[in-house]
Amino acid sequence: MYDKAWFKFLTWSTAAFFFLLTSFVIMATLGPFPSEEQIHHWMSEMMNAMHLSLMAFSMHMGEDSRLMSIILASSQLIIPLAVGSFFSGLLVRWSEKKGGKGR
Amino acid sequence: MRINLDFYIHWIWTVTFGVLAITGFALMGARYGWVMNYALSAADYLHRTLAALYVVLLAVAVLLEILRILIGLKVSVWMMIGTKPYQIFTLITTLLLIISGLMIWVCMEWMHTAVAFSMIVHEIVSFLALGSIIWHLYEKAHSLRI
């Protein structure tokens, strides 16, 4: 796979993207402080974005809709599951090192 | 040549993280808003939608890792999380980004202290993660000799 053209294209294009993004972030971080006008422009866009985003989510899903309830419940389950799975895995590895059930 | 599930997870994760990074930096402040031409509504909506996908990807990756530990499931070098240092780093940064992001989303209306703290964590970890990706690319380019 590693010598295939599609793999090289995939990896190099991804690398180019992240190099570019990091360069822009570094230049913006080290660059001049934004002007008053830029700051106000960003702030007004941000207030607009927050308002629209919250509206969009509630419009698409409805505040009392079952879909919204399912999505909220699922998202509240997934994170504890992910964290719990990780620590369970650590426990299993620890027990294996202590002479428990092997792989 | 056999391509496993973890290969697909790796590249879906990469694309998702890339778009999350662009939209996230646009939302970070006036310094970076130009990355998406100040289209912050689109950035915010896209960021939240892809964040949900990011959580699902983490859950799948953790499940694969647990299956590897418990039943010896065969995984390849493309696995996102595991016992190698960068895999552990990826897991920790992903969890921090998800938890802080969730706090920003949920607490926005009623607990601004939590939002402020979460924003600092979210911002700093995203810078660290982006920097680590450059290291990751360099390291893999040399180890894979591509």
Coordinates of N, CA and C in Angstrom, one line a residue:
Chain A
M1 N 0.8 -1.2 0.0 CA 0.0 0.0 0.0 C 0.9 1.3 0.0
Y2 N 2.0 1.2 0.7 CA 2.8 2.4 0.9 C 3.4 3.0 -0.4
D3 N 3.6 2.1 -1.4 CA 4.2 2.6 -2.6 C 3.1 2.9 -3.7
K4 N 1.8 2.8 -3.3 CA 0.8 3.1 -4.3 C 0.6 4.6 -4.4
A5 N 0.3 5.0 -5.7 CA 0.1 6.4 -6.0 C -1.0 7.1 -5.1
W6 N -2.1 6.4 -4.9 CA -3.2 7.0 -4.2 C -2.9 7.2 -2.8
F7 N -2.0 6.3 -2.2 CA -1.6 6.4 -0.8 C -0.7 7.7 -0.7
K8 N 0.2 7.8 -1.6 CA 1.1 8.9 -1.6 C 0.4 10.2 -1.7
F9 N -0.6 10.2 -2.6 CA -1.4 11.4 -2.8 C -2.2 11.8 -1.5
L10 N -2.8 10.7 -0.9 CA -3.6 10.9 0.3 C -2.7 11.5 1.4
T11 N -1.5 10.9 1.6 CA -0.7 11.4 2.7 C 0.0 12.7 2.5
W12 N 0.4 13.0 1.3 CA 1.1 14.2 1.0 C 0.1 15.4 0.9
S13 N -1.1 15.2 0.4 CA -2.1 16.2 0.4 C -2.6 16.6 1.8
T14 N -2.7 15.5 2.7 CA -3.1 15.8 4.1 C -2.0 16.6 4.7
A15 N -0.7 16.1 4.5 CA 0.4 16.8 5.1 C 0.5 18.3 4.6
A16 N 0.2 18.5 3.3 CA 0.2 19.9 2.8 C -0.8 20.8 3.5
F17 N -2.0 20.2 3.7 CA -3.1 20.9 4.3 C -2.7 21.3 5.7
F18 N -2.2 20.3 6.5 CA -1.9 20.7 7.9 C -0.7 21.6 8.0
F19 N 0.3 21.5 7.1 CA 1.4 22.4 7.1 C 0.9 23.9 6.9
L20 N 0.0 24.0 5.9 CA -0.6 25.3 5.5 C -1.4 25.9 6.7
L21 N -2.2 25.0 7.3 CA -3.1 25.5 8.4 C -2.2 26.0 9.5
T22 N -1.2 25.2 9.9 CA -0.3 25.5 11.0 C 0.5 26.8 10.7
S23 N 0.9 27.0 9.4 CA 1.6 28.2 9.1 C 0.7 29.4 9.2
F24 N -0.5 29.3 8.8 CA -1.5 30.4 8.9 C -1.7 30.7 10.4
V25 N -1.9 29.7 11.2 CA -2.1 29.9 12.6 C -0.9 30.6 13.3
I26 N 0.3 30.2 12.9 CA 1.5 30.8 13.5 C 1.6 32.2 13.1
M27 N 1.3 32.5 11.8 CA 1.4 33.9 11.3 C 0.4 34.8 11.9
A28 N -0.8 34.2 12.1 CA -1.9 35.0 12.7 C -1.6 35.3 14.2
T29 N -1.0 34.3 14.9 CA -0.7 34.4 16.3 C 0.4 35.4 16.5
L30 N 1.4 35.4 15.7 CA 2.6 36.2 15.8 C 2.4 37.6 15.1
G31 N 1.3 37.7 14.3 CA 1.1 38.9 13.5 C 0.6 40.0 14.4
P32 N 0.2 41.1 13.7 CA -0.3 42.3 14.5 C -1.6 42.0 15.1
F33 N -1.8 42.7 16.2 CA -3.1 42.6 16.9 C -4.2 43.1 16.0
P34 N -5.3 42.4 16.0 CA -6.4 42.9 15.1 C -6.9 44.3 15.5
S35 N -7.3 45.1 14.4 CA -7.8 46.4 14.6 C -9.2 46.4 15.3
E36 N -9.6 47.6 15.8 CA -10.9 47.7 16.5 C -12.0 47.3 15.6
E37 N -11.8 47.7 14.3 CA -12.9 47.3 13.3 C -13.0 45.8 13.1
Q38 N -11.8 45.2 13.0 CA -11.8 43.7 12.9 C -12.4 43.0 14.1
I39 N -12.1 43.5 15.3 CA -12.6 42.9 16.5 C -14.1 43.1 16.5
H40 N -14.6 44.3 16.2 CA -16.1 44.5 16.3 C -16.8 43.7 15.2
H41 N -16.1 43.6 14.0 CA -16.7 42.8 13.0 C -16.8 41.3 13.4
W42 N -15.8 40.8 14.0 CA -15.8 39.4 14.5 C -16.8 39.2 15.6
M43 N -16.9 40.2 16.5 CA -17.9 40.0 17.6 C -19.3 40.0 17.1
S44 N -19.6 40.9 16.2 CA -21.0 41.0 15.7 C -21.3 39.7 14.9
E45 N -20.3 39.2 14.1 CA -20.5 37.9 13.4 C -20.7 36.8 14.4
M46 N -20.0 36.8 15.5 CA -20.1 35.7 16.5 C -21.4 35.7 17.2
M47 N -21.9 36.9 17.5 CA -23.2 37.0 18.2 C -24.3 36.5 17.2
N48 N -24.2 36.9 16.0 CA -25.1 36.4 14.9 C -25.0 34.9 14.8
A49 N -23.7 34.4 14.8 CA -23.5 32.9 14.6 C -24.1 32.2 15.7
M50 N -23.9 32.6 17.0 CA -24.4 31.9 18.1 C -26.0 31.9 18.0
H51 N -26.5 33.0 17.7 CA -28.0 33.1 17.7 C -28.5 32.2 16.6
L52 N -27.9 32.3 15.4 CA -28.4 31.4 14.2 C -28.2 30.0 14.5
S53 N -27.0 29.7 15.1 CA -26.7 28.3 15.3 C -27.7 27.6 16.3
L54 N -28.0 28.3 17.4 CA -28.9 27.8 18.4 C -30.3 27.7 17.7
M55 N -30.6 28.7 16.9 CA -31.9 28.7 16.3 C -32.0 27.5 15.3
A56 N -30.9 27.3 14.5 CA -30.9 26.3 13.5 C -31.0 24.9 14.2
F57 N -30.3 24.7 15.3 CA -30.4 23.4 15.9 C -31.8 23.2 16.5
S58 N -32.4 24.2 17.0 CA -33.7 24.0 17.6 C -34.8 23.9 16.5
M59 N -34.5 24.6 15.4 CA -35.5 24.5 14.3 C -35.5 23.2 13.6
H60 N -34.3 22.6 13.5 CA -34.2 21.4 12.8 C -34.7 20.2 13.7
M61 N -34.4 20.4 14.9 CA -34.7 19.2 15.8 C -35.9 19.4 16.7
G62 N -36.2 20.7 16.9 CA -37.4 21.0 17.8 C -37.0 20.8 19.3
E63 N -37.4 21.6 20.1 CA -37.0 21.6 21.5 C -37.5 20.4 22.2
D64 N -38.7 19.9 21.8 CA -39.2 18.7 22.5 C -39.3 17.5 21.6
S65 N -38.6 17.5 20.5 CA -38.7 16.4 19.6 C -38.0 15.2 20.1
R66 N -38.5 14.1 19.7 CA -37.9 12.8 20.1 C -36.5 12.7 19.6
L67 N -36.3 13.2 18.4 CA -34.9 13.1 17.8 C -33.9 13.8 18.6
M68 N -34.3 15.0 19.1 CA -33.4 15.8 20.0 C -33.1 15.0 21.2
S69 N -34.2 14.4 21.8 CA -34.0 13.7 23.1 C -33.0 12.5 22.8
I70 N -33.2 11.8 21.7 CA -32.3 10.7 21.4 C -30.9 11.1 21.2
I71 N -30.7 12.3 20.5 CA -29.3 12.7 20.3 C -28.7 13.2 21.6
L72 N -29.4 13.9 22.4 CA -28.9 14.3 23.7 C -28.6 13.1 24.6
A73 N -29.5 12.2 24.6 CA -29.3 11.0 25.5 C -28.1 10.2 25.0
S74 N -27.9 10.0 23.7 CA -26.8 9.3 23.1 C -25.5 10.0 23.4
S75 N -25.5 11.3 23.3 CA -24.2 12.0 23.5 C -23.8 11.9 25.0
Q76 N -24.8 11.9 25.8 CA -24.5 11.8 27.3 C -24.1 10.4 27.6
L77 N -24.4 9.4 26.8 CA -24.0 8.0 27.0 C -22.6 7.8 26.5
I78 N -22.3 8.3 25.3 CA -21.1 8.0 24.6 C -19.8 8.4 25.3
I79 N -19.8 9.6 25.9 CA -18.6 10.0 26.6 C -18.3 9.2 27.8
P80 N -19.3 9.0 28.7 CA -18.9 8.1 29.8 C -18.5 6.7 29.4
L81 N -19.2 6.2 28.3 CA -18.8 4.9 27.8 C -17.4 4.9 27.3
A82 N -17.0 5.9 26.6 CA -15.6 6.0 26.1 C -14.6 6.0 27.2
V83 N -14.9 6.9 28.2 CA -14.0 7.0 29.3 C -14.0 5.8 30.1
G84 N -15.1 5.2 30.4 CA -15.2 3.9 31.2 C -14.5 2.8 30.5
S85 N -14.7 2.7 29.1 CA -14.0 1.7 28.4 C -12.5 1.8 28.5
F86 N -12.0 3.0 28.4 CA -10.6 3.2 28.5 C -10.1 2.7 29.9
F87 N -10.7 3.1 30.9 CA -10.2 2.7 32.2 C -10.5 1.2 32.5
S88 N -11.5 0.6 31.9 CA -11.7 -0.8 32.0 C -10.5 -1.5 31.4
G89 N -10.2 -1.0 30.2 CA -9.0 -1.6 29.5 C -7.8 -1.5 30.3
L90 N -7.6 -0.4 30.9 CA -6.4 -0.3 31.8 C -6.4 -1.3 32.9
L91 N -7.6 -1.5 33.5 CA -7.7 -2.5 34.6 C -7.4 -3.9 34.1
V92 N -7.9 -4.2 32.9 CA -7.7 -5.5 32.3 C -6.2 -5.7 32.1
R93 N -5.5 -4.7 31.6 CA -4.0 -4.8 31.3 C -3.3 -5.0 32.7
W94 N -3.8 -4.3 33.7 CA -3.1 -4.4 35.0 C -3.3 -5.8 35.5
S95 N -4.5 -6.3 35.4 CA -4.8 -7.7 35.9 C -3.9 -8.7 35.1
E96 N -3.7 -8.5 33.8 CA -2.9 -9.4 33.0 C -1.5 -9.4 33.5
K97 N -1.0 -8.2 33.8 CA 0.4 -8.1 34.3 C 0.5 -8.8 35.6
K98 N -0.6 -8.8 36.4 CA -0.5 -9.4 37.7 C -0.7 -10.9 37.6
G99 N -0.9 -11.5 36.4 CA -1.0 -12.9 36.2 C -2.4 -13.3 36.1
G100 N -3.3 -12.4 35.6 CA -4.7 -12.8 35.4 C -4.8 -13.4 34.0
K101 N -6.0 -13.4 33.5 CA -6.3 -14.1 32.2 C -5.5 -13.5 31.1
G102 N -4.8 -14.3 30.4 CA -3.9 -13.8 29.3 C -4.6 -13.5 28.0
R103 N -4.0 -12.9 27.0 CA -4.6 -12.5 25.8 C -4.7 -13.8 24.9
Chain B
M1 N -3.4 -7.1 -0.3 CA -3.3 -6.0 0.7 C -4.7 -5.9 1.4
R2 N -4.6 -6.0 2.7 CA -5.9 -5.9 3.5 C -6.0 -4.6 4.2
I3 N -7.0 -3.9 4.1 CA -7.2 -2.6 4.8 C -8.3 -2.9 5.9
N4 N -7.8 -2.6 7.1 CA -8.7 -2.8 8.2 C -9.6 -1.6 8.5
L5 N -10.5 -1.8 9.4 CA -11.4 -0.7 9.9 C -10.6 0.5 10.4
D6 N -9.5 0.2 11.2 CA -8.8 1.2 11.8 C -8.1 2.2 10.8
F7 N -7.8 1.7 9.6 CA -7.3 2.5 8.5 C -8.3 3.6 8.1
Y8 N -9.6 3.1 8.0 CA -10.7 4.0 7.6 C -10.9 5.0 8.7
I9 N -10.9 4.5 10.0 CA -11.1 5.4 11.1 C -10.1 6.5 11.1
H10 N -8.8 6.1 10.9 CA -7.7 7.0 10.9 C -8.0 8.2 9.9
W11 N -8.4 7.9 8.7 CA -8.5 8.9 7.7 C -9.8 9.7 7.8
I12 N -10.8 9.1 8.3 CA -12.1 9.9 8.6 C -11.8 10.8 9.7
W13 N -11.1 10.3 10.7 CA -10.7 11.1 11.9 C -9.8 12.3 11.4
T14 N -8.9 12.1 10.5 CA -8.0 13.1 10.0 C -8.8 14.2 9.3
V15 N -9.7 13.8 8.4 CA -10.5 14.8 7.7 C -11.4 15.6 8.7
T16 N -12.0 14.8 9.6 CA -12.9 15.5 10.6 C -12.1 16.5 11.4
F17 N -10.9 16.1 11.9 CA -10.1 17.0 12.7 C -9.7 18.2 11.9
G18 N -9.3 18.0 10.6 CA -8.9 19.1 9.8 C -10.0 20.2 9.7
V19 N -11.2 19.7 9.4 CA -12.4 20.6 9.3 C -12.7 21.3 10.6
L20 N -12.6 20.5 11.7 CA -12.9 21.0 13.0 C -11.8 22.1 13.3
A21 N -10.6 21.8 12.9 CA -9.5 22.8 13.2 C -9.8 24.1 12.4
I22 N -10.1 24.0 11.2 CA -10.4 25.3 10.4 C -11.5 26.0 11.0
T23 N -12.7 25.3 11.2 CA -13.9 26.0 11.7 C -13.6 26.5 13.1
G24 N -12.9 25.7 13.9 CA -12.6 26.1 15.3 C -11.7 27.3 15.4
F25 N -10.7 27.4 14.5 CA -9.8 28.6 14.5 C -10.6 29.8 14.1
A26 N -11.5 29.7 13.1 CA -12.3 30.8 12.7 C -13.1 31.4 13.9
L27 N -13.6 30.5 14.8 CA -14.4 30.9 15.9 C -13.6 31.4 17.1
M28 N -12.2 31.2 17.0 CA -11.4 31.5 18.1 C -11.3 33.0 18.4
G29 N -11.3 33.8 17.4 CA -11.2 35.3 17.7 C -10.9 36.0 16.4
A30 N -10.8 37.3 16.6 CA -10.6 38.2 15.5 C -9.3 38.0 14.7
R31 N -8.3 37.4 15.4 CA -7.0 37.1 14.8 C -7.2 36.0 13.7
Y32 N -8.1 35.1 13.9 CA -8.2 33.9 13.0 C -9.5 33.9 12.2
G33 N -10.4 34.8 12.4 CA -11.7 34.7 11.7 C -11.6 34.7 10.2
W34 N -10.5 35.3 9.7 CA -10.4 35.4 8.2 C -10.2 34.1 7.6
V35 N -9.8 33.0 8.4 CA -9.6 31.7 7.8 C -10.8 31.2 7.1
M36 N -12.0 31.6 7.6 CA -13.2 31.2 6.9 C -14.0 32.5 6.4
N37 N -13.2 33.5 6.2 CA -13.8 34.8 5.7 C -14.9 35.3 6.6
Y38 N -14.7 35.1 7.9 CA -15.7 35.6 8.9 C -17.1 35.0 8.7
A39 N -17.2 33.9 8.0 CA -18.5 33.2 7.9 C -18.7 32.4 9.2
L40 N -18.9 33.0 10.3 CA -18.9 32.4 11.6 C -20.1 31.5 11.9
S41 N -21.2 31.9 11.3 CA -22.4 31.0 11.4 C -22.2 29.7 10.8
A42 N -21.6 29.6 9.6 CA -21.4 28.4 9.0 C -20.3 27.6 9.7
A43 N -19.3 28.3 10.2 CA -18.2 27.7 11.0 C -18.7 27.0 12.2
D44 N -19.6 27.8 13.0 CA -20.2 27.3 14.2 C -21.0 26.0 14.0
Y45 N -21.9 26.1 13.0 CA -22.8 25.0 12.7 C -22.0 23.7 12.3
L46 N -21.0 23.9 11.4 CA -20.2 22.8 10.9 C -19.3 22.3 12.1
H47 N -18.8 23.1 12.9 CA -18.0 22.7 14.0 C -18.8 21.8 15.0
R48 N -20.0 22.2 15.3 CA -20.8 21.4 16.2 C -21.2 20.1 15.6
T49 N -21.6 20.1 14.3 CA -22.0 18.9 13.6 C -20.9 17.9 13.6
L50 N -19.7 18.3 13.2 CA -18.5 17.4 13.1 C -18.0 17.0 14.5
A51 N -18.3 17.8 15.5 CA -17.9 17.4 16.8 C -18.7 16.2 17.3
A52 N -19.9 16.1 16.9 CA -20.7 14.9 17.2 C -20.1 13.7 16.5
L53 N -19.7 13.8 15.2 CA -19.0 12.7 14.5 C -17.7 12.4 15.2
Y54 N -17.0 13.4 15.7 CA -15.7 13.2 16.4 C -15.9 12.3 17.6
V55 N -17.0 12.5 18.4 CA -17.3 11.7 19.6 C -17.5 10.3 19.2
V56 N -18.3 10.1 18.1 CA -18.6 8.7 17.6 C -17.3 8.0 17.2
L57 N -16.4 8.7 16.5 CA -15.1 8.1 16.1 C -14.3 7.7 17.3
L58 N -14.3 8.5 18.3 CA -13.6 8.2 19.5 C -14.1 6.9 20.2
A59 N -15.5 6.9 20.2 CA -16.1 5.7 20.8 C -15.8 4.4 20.1
V60 N -15.8 4.5 18.7 CA -15.4 3.3 17.9 C -14.0 2.9 18.2
A61 N -13.1 3.9 18.2 CA -11.7 3.7 18.4 C -11.4 3.0 19.8
V62 N -12.1 3.5 20.8 CA -11.9 3.0 22.1 C -12.5 1.5 22.2
L63 N -13.6 1.3 21.5 CA -14.2 0.0 21.4 C -13.2 -1.0 20.8
L64 N -12.6 -0.6 19.7 CA -11.6 -1.4 19.0 C -10.4 -1.8 19.9
E65 N -10.0 -0.8 20.6 CA -8.8 -1.0 21.6 C -9.2 -1.9 22.7
I66 N -10.4 -1.8 23.2 CA -10.9 -2.7 24.3 C -11.0 -4.1 23.7
L67 N -11.5 -4.3 22.5 CA -11.6 -5.6 21.9 C -10.2 -6.2 21.6
R68 N -9.2 -5.3 21.3 CA -7.9 -5.8 21.1 C -7.3 -6.3 22.4
I69 N -7.6 -5.6 23.5 CA -7.1 -6.1 24.8 C -7.8 -7.3 25.3
L70 N -9.1 -7.4 25.1 CA -9.9 -8.5 25.7 C -9.9 -9.7 24.9
I71 N -10.0 -9.6 23.5 CA -10.1 -10.8 22.7 C -9.0 -10.9 21.7
G72 N -8.1 -10.0 21.8 CA -6.9 -10.1 20.9 C -7.3 -9.7 19.4
L73 N -8.2 -8.8 19.2 CA -8.6 -8.4 17.9 C -7.3 -7.8 17.2
K74 N -7.2 -8.2 15.9 CA -6.0 -7.7 15.2 C -6.2 -6.3 14.7
V75 N -5.3 -5.4 15.1 CA -5.4 -4.0 14.7 C -4.0 -3.7 14.0
S76 N -4.1 -2.7 13.1 CA -2.9 -2.4 12.4 C -2.2 -1.1 13.0
V77 N -1.2 -0.7 12.4 CA -0.4 0.5 12.9 C -1.3 1.8 12.7
W78 N -2.4 1.7 12.0 CA -3.2 2.9 11.8 C -4.1 3.2 13.0
M79 N -4.1 2.4 14.0 CA -5.0 2.6 15.1 C -4.7 3.9 15.8
M80 N -5.9 4.6 16.1 CA -5.7 6.0 16.6 C -5.3 6.0 18.0
I81 N -5.8 5.1 18.8 CA -5.4 5.1 20.2 C -4.9 3.7 20.6
G82 N -4.0 3.7 21.6 CA -3.4 2.4 22.0 C -2.4 2.7 23.1
T83 N -1.3 1.9 23.1 CA -0.3 2.0 24.1 C 0.9 2.8 23.8
K84 N 1.0 3.1 22.5 CA 2.2 3.9 22.1 C 2.0 5.4 22.6
P85 N 3.1 6.1 22.8 CA 3.0 7.4 23.4 C 2.1 8.4 22.6
Y86 N 2.2 8.4 21.2 CA 1.4 9.3 20.5 C -0.1 8.9 20.5
Q87 N -0.3 7.6 20.6 CA -1.7 7.1 20.7 C -2.3 7.6 22.0
I88 N -1.6 7.5 23.1 CA -2.1 8.0 24.4 C -2.3 9.5 24.4
F89 N -1.3 10.2 23.8 CA -1.5 11.6 23.6 C -2.8 12.0 22.8
T90 N -3.0 11.2 21.8 CA -4.2 11.5 21.0 C -5.5 11.2 21.8
L91 N -5.5 10.2 22.6 CA -6.7 9.9 23.4 C -6.9 11.0 24.4
I92 N -5.8 11.4 25.1 CA -6.0 12.5 26.1 C -6.5 13.8 25.5
T93 N -5.8 14.2 24.4 CA -6.2 15.5 23.8 C -7.7 15.4 23.3
T94 N -8.0 14.2 22.7 CA -9.4 14.1 22.2 C -10.4 14.2 23.3
L95 N -10.1 13.5 24.4 CA -11.1 13.6 25.5 C -11.2 15.0 26.1
L96 N -10.0 15.7 26.2 CA -10.1 17.1 26.7 C -10.8 18.0 25.7
L97 N -10.6 17.8 24.4 CA -11.4 18.6 23.5 C -12.9 18.3 23.5
I98 N -13.2 17.1 23.6 CA -14.6 16.7 23.7 C -15.3 17.2 24.9
I99 N -14.7 17.0 26.1 CA -15.3 17.4 27.3 C -15.4 18.9 27.4
S100 N -14.3 19.6 27.1 CA -14.4 21.1 27.1 C -15.4 21.6 26.1
G101 N -15.4 21.0 24.9 CA -16.3 21.4 23.9 C -17.8 21.2 24.3
L102 N -18.0 20.1 25.0 CA -19.4 19.8 25.5 C -19.8 20.9 26.5
M103 N -18.8 21.2 27.4 CA -19.1 22.2 28.4 C -19.4 23.6 27.8
I104 N -18.6 23.9 26.8 CA -18.9 25.2 26.1 C -20.3 25.2 25.5
W105 N -20.7 24.1 24.9 CA -22.0 24.0 24.2 C -23.1 24.0 25.3
V106 N -23.0 23.2 26.3 CA -24.1 23.1 27.3 C -24.2 24.2 28.2
C107 N -23.1 24.8 28.7 CA -23.1 25.8 29.7 C -23.2 27.2 29.2
M108 N -23.2 27.4 27.9 CA -23.2 28.7 27.2 C -24.2 29.6 27.8
E109 N -25.4 29.1 28.1 CA -26.5 30.0 28.4 C -26.6 30.3 29.9
W110 N -26.0 29.4 30.8 CA -26.3 29.5 32.2 C -25.1 29.5 33.1
M111 N -23.9 29.2 32.6 CA -22.7 29.2 33.5 C -21.5 29.7 32.8
H112 N -21.3 31.0 32.7 CA -20.2 31.5 31.9 C -18.9 31.3 32.5
T113 N -18.8 31.0 33.8 CA -17.5 30.7 34.3 C -17.0 29.4 33.7
A114 N -17.8 28.4 33.7 CA -17.5 27.1 33.1 C -17.1 27.2 31.6
V115 N -17.9 28.1 31.0 CA -17.6 28.3 29.5 C -16.2 28.9 29.3
A116 N -15.9 29.9 30.1 CA -14.6 30.6 30.0 C -13.5 29.6 30.3
F117 N -13.6 28.8 31.3 CA -12.5 27.9 31.6 C -12.4 26.8 30.5
S118 N -13.6 26.4 30.1 CA -13.5 25.3 29.0 C -12.9 25.9 27.7
M119 N -13.2 27.2 27.4 CA -12.7 27.8 26.2 C -11.1 27.8 26.3
I120 N -10.6 28.1 27.5 CA -9.1 28.2 27.6 C -8.6 26.8 27.3
V121 N -9.2 25.8 28.0 CA -8.7 24.4 27.8 C -8.8 24.0 26.3
H122 N -10.0 24.3 25.7 CA -10.2 23.9 24.3 C -9.2 24.5 23.4
E123 N -8.9 25.8 23.6 CA -8.0 26.6 22.8 C -6.6 26.0 22.9
I124 N -6.1 25.9 24.1 CA -4.7 25.5 24.3 C -4.5 24.1 23.8
V125 N -5.5 23.1 24.1 CA -5.3 21.8 23.6 C -5.4 21.7 22.1
S126 N -6.2 22.6 21.5 CA -6.2 22.5 20.0 C -4.9 23.0 19.4
F127 N -4.2 24.0 20.0 CA -2.9 24.4 19.5 C -1.9 23.2 19.7
L128 N -2.0 22.6 20.9 CA -1.0 21.5 21.1 C -1.3 20.3 20.1
A129 N -2.6 20.0 19.9 CA -2.9 18.9 18.9 C -2.4 19.3 17.5
L130 N -2.6 20.5 17.1 CA -2.2 20.9 15.8 C -0.7 20.8 15.6
G131 N 0.0 21.3 16.6 CA 1.5 21.2 16.6 C 1.9 19.7 16.6
S132 N 1.3 18.9 17.3 CA 1.7 17.5 17.4 C 1.4 16.7 16.1
I133 N 0.4 17.2 15.3 CA 0.2 16.6 14.0 C 1.3 16.8 13.1
I134 N 1.9 18.0 13.2 CA 3.1 18.3 12.3 C 4.2 17.4 12.7
W135 N 4.4 17.1 13.9 CA 5.5 16.2 14.4 C 5.1 14.8 13.9
H136 N 3.8 14.4 14.0 CA 3.4 13.1 13.6 C 3.6 12.9 12.1
L137 N 3.4 13.9 11.3 CA 3.6 13.8 9.8 C 5.1 13.6 9.5
Y138 N 5.9 14.4 10.2 CA 7.3 14.3 10.0 C 7.8 12.9 10.4
E139 N 7.4 12.4 11.5 CA 7.9 11.1 12.0 C 7.4 10.0 11.1
K140 N 6.2 10.0 10.6 CA 5.7 9.0 9.8 C 6.3 9.1 8.4
A141 N 6.6 10.3 7.9 CA 7.2 10.4 6.6 C 8.5 9.7 6.5
H142 N 9.2 9.8 7.7 CA 10.6 9.2 7.7 C 10.5 7.7 8.0
S143 N 9.5 7.3 8.8 CA 9.4 5.9 9.1 C 8.8 5.1 8.0
L144 N 7.9 5.7 7.2 CA 7.3 5.0 6.1 C 8.1 5.2 4.8
R145 N 9.1 6.1 4.8 CA 9.9 6.4 3.7 C 9.1 6.7 2.4
I146 N 8.2 7.7 2.6 CA 7.4 8.1 1.4 C 7.7 9.5 1.0

